[in-house]
Coordinates of C-alpha atoms in Angstrom, one line a residue:
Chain A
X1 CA 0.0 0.0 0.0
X2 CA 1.1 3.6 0.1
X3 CA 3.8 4.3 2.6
X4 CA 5.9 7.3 3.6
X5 CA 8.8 6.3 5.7
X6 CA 10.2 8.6 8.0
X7 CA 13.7 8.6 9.4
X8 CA 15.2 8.6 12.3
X9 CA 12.6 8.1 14.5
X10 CA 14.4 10.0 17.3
X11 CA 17.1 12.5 16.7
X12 CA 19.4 14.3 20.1
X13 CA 20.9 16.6 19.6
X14 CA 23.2 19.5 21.6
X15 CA 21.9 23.0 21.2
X16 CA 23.3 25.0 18.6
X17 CA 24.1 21.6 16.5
X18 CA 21.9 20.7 13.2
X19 CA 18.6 18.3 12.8
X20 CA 17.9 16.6 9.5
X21 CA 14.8 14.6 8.8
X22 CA 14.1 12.2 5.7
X23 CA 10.8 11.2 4.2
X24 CA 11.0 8.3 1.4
X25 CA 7.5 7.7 0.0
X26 CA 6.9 4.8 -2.3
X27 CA 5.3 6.2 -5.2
X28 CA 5.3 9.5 -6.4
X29 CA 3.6 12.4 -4.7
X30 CA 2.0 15.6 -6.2
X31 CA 2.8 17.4 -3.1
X32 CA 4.2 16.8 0.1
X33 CA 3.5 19.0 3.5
X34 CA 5.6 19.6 7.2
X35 CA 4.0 19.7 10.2
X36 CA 5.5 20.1 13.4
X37 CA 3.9 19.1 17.1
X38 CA 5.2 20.0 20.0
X39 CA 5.2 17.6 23.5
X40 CA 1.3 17.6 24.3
X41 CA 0.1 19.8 21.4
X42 CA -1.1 19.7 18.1
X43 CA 0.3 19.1 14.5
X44 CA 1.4 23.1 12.9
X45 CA 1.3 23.5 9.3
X46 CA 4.6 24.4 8.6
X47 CA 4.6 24.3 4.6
X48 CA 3.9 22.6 0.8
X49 CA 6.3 21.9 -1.4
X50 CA 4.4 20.8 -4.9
X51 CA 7.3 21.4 -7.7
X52 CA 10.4 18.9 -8.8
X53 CA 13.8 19.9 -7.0
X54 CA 12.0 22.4 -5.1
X55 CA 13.6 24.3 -1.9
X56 CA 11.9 26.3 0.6
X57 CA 12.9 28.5 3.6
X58 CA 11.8 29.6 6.8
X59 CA 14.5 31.0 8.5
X60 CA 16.7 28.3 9.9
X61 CA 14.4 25.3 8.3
X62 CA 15.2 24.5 5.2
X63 CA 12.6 21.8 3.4
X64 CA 13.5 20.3 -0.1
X65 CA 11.1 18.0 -2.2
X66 CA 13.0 15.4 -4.3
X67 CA 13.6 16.1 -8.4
X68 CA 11.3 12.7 -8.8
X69 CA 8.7 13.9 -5.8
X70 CA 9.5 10.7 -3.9
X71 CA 11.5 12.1 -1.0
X72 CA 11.8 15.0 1.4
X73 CA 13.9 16.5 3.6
X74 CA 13.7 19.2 7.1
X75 CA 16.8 20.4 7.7
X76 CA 17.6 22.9 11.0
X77 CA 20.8 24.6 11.5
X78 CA 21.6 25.2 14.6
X79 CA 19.0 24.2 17.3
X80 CA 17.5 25.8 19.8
X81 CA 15.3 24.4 22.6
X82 CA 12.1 26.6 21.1
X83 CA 12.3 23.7 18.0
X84 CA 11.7 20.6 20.3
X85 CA 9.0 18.3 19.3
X86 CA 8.3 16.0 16.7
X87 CA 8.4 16.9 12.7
X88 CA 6.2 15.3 10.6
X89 CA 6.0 15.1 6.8
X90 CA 2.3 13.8 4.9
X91 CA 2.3 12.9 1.5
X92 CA -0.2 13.4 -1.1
X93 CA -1.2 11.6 -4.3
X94 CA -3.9 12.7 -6.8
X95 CA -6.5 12.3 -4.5
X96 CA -7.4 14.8 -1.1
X97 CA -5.6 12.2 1.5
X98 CA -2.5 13.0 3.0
X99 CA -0.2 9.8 3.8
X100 CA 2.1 10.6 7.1
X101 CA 5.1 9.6 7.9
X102 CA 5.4 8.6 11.6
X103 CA 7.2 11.4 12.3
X104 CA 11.1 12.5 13.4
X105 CA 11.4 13.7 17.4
X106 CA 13.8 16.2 17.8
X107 CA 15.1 16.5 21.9
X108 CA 17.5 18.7 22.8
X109 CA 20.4 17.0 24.8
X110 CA 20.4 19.1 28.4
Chain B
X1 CA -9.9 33.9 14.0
X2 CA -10.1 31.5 16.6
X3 CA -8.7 28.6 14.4
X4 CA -10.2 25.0 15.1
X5 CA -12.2 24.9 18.1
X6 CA -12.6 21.2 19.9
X7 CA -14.2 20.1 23.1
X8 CA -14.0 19.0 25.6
X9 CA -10.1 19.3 26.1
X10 CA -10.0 16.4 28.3
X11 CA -13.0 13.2 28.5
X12 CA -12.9 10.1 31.2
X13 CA -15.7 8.1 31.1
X14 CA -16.4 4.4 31.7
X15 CA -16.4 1.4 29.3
X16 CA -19.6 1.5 27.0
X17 CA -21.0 5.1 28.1
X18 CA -21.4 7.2 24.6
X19 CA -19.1 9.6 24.1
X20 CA -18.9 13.2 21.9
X21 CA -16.6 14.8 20.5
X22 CA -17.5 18.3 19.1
X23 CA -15.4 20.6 16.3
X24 CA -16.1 23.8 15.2
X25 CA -13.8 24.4 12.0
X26 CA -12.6 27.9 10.8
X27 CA -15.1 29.7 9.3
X28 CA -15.0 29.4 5.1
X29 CA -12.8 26.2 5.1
X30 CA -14.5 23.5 3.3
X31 CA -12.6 20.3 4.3
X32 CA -13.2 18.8 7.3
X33 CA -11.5 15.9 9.1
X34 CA -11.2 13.8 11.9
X35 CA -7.5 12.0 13.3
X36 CA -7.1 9.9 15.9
X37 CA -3.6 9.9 17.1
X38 CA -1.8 7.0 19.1
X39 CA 1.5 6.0 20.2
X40 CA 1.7 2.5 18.5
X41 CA -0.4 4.2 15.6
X42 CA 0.5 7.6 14.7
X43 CA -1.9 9.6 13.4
X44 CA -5.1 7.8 11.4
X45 CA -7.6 9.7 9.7
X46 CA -11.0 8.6 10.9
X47 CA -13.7 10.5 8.4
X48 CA -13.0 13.5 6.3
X49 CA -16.0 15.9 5.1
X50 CA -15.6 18.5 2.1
X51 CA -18.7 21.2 1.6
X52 CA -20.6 19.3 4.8
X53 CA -21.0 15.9 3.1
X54 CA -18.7 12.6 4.1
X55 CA -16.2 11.6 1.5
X56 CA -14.1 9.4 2.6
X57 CA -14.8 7.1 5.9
X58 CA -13.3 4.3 5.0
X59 CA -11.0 5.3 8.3
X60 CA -13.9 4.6 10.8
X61 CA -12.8 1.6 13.1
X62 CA -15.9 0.5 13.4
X63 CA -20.0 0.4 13.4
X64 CA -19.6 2.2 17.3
X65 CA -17.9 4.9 15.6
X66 CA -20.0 7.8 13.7
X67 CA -19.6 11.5 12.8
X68 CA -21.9 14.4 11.5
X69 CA -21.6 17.7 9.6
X70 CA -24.7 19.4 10.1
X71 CA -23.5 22.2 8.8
X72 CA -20.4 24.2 7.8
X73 CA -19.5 25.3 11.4
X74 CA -20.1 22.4 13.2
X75 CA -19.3 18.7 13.4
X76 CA -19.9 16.0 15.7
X77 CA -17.7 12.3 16.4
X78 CA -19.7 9.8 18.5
X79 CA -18.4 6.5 20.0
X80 CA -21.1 4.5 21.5
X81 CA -20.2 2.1 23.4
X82 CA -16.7 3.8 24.2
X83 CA -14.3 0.3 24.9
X84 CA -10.7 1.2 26.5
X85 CA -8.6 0.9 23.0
X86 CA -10.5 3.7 22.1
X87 CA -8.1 6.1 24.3
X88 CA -6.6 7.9 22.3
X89 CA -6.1 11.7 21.4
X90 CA -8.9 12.9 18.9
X91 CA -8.0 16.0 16.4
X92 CA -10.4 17.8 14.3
X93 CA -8.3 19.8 11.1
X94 CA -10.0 22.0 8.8
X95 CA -8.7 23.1 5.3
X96 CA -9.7 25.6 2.5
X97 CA -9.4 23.5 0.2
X98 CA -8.4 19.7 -0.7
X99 CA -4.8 20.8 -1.7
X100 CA -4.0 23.1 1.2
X101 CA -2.4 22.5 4.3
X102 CA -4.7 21.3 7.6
X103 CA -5.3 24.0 10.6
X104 CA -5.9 21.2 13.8
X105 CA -7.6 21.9 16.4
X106 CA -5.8 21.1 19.9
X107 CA -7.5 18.0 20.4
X108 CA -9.5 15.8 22.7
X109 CA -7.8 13.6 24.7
X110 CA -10.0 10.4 25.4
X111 CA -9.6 8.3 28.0
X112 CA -11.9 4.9 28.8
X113 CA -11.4 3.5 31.7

């Protein structure tokens, strides 16, 4: 069925040091979203990336969508202890259903 | 705006009582759904609505499960009878459209004892 793996499931990391999350889906995607939750809240709406090759920024995030649409990336440079919680990427195909991965914790190492 | 409004915050209640959830999406989206989130399970979508009228609830567990969209402002998830595996943390998310990213309400968390 369709799948959108996630990696690593848990990420620590020192302040100050960078976070990387991977998403891998199966088949190809027409868009793929970020959503962060922090511990005990809900899912944000980060961003979309829809186009081939595409890279986004929001300040120190940096999100890329794969040239064939099938993987993703969340990249963080340099940490702070405001970007705890766990990052997760949904897929979507043609239809209106996002397919989540299970999602990347980030904890910062005390 | 007020974004996605859920209640109650917190529900305990005993093994087959009836239990409801309640969702008040953001005014003018037109997509409507309902997650279920879980440790061992992540995050499921249970039932999603677009324009007030199910689409897709092929994510239901089961026949004690079943939601409503009376209308654009105001939907309704009902387990009856609630059983313990049905703890769980219960998000409502509203959209503009199909394509655009979900605005979640802060969730019920659901707890059968």
């Amino acid at each position: 069925g369709q799948q959108v793996m996630q990696i690593p499931q848990y990420q620590h990391v020192q302040e100050g040091e960078d976070f990387t999350t991977y998403c891998n889906s199966s088949t190809t995607l027409s868009n793929i979203q970020w959503y962060k939750q922090r511990p005990g809240g809900h899912p944000v709406f980060l961003i979309q990336l829809v186009k081939s090759g595409e890279v986004k920024k929001q300040k120190r995030l940096t999100f890329q969508f794969g040239e064939a649409k099938k993987n993703s990336s969340l990249h963080i440079t340099a940490t702070q202890t405001t970007d705890v919680g766990t990052y997760f990427c949904a897929g979507r195909r043609s239809n209106y259903q996002l397919i989540w991965g299970a999602g990347t914790k980030l904890i910062i190492k005390p | 705006d007020a974004g996605v409004i859920q209640s109650p915050r917190h529900e305990v209640t005993e093994m087959g009582q009836e239990v409801t959830l309640r969702c008040k999406p953001i005014s003018g989206h037109n997509s409507l759904f309902w997650y279920r989130q879980t440790m061992m399970r992540g995050l499921e979508l249970l039932i999603y609505f677009n324009n007030n009228v199910p689409i897709d609830d092929s994510g239901m567990p089961e026949d004690r499960f079943s939601a409503k969209m009376p209308n654009a402002s105001f939907s309704t998830l009902k387990i009856q009878p609630s059983e313990p595996r049905d703890s769980a943390v219960y998000f409502c998310a509203s959209s503009l459209g199909q394509g655009d990213g979900y605005t979640f309400g802060s969730g019920t968390r659901l707890t059968v004892v």
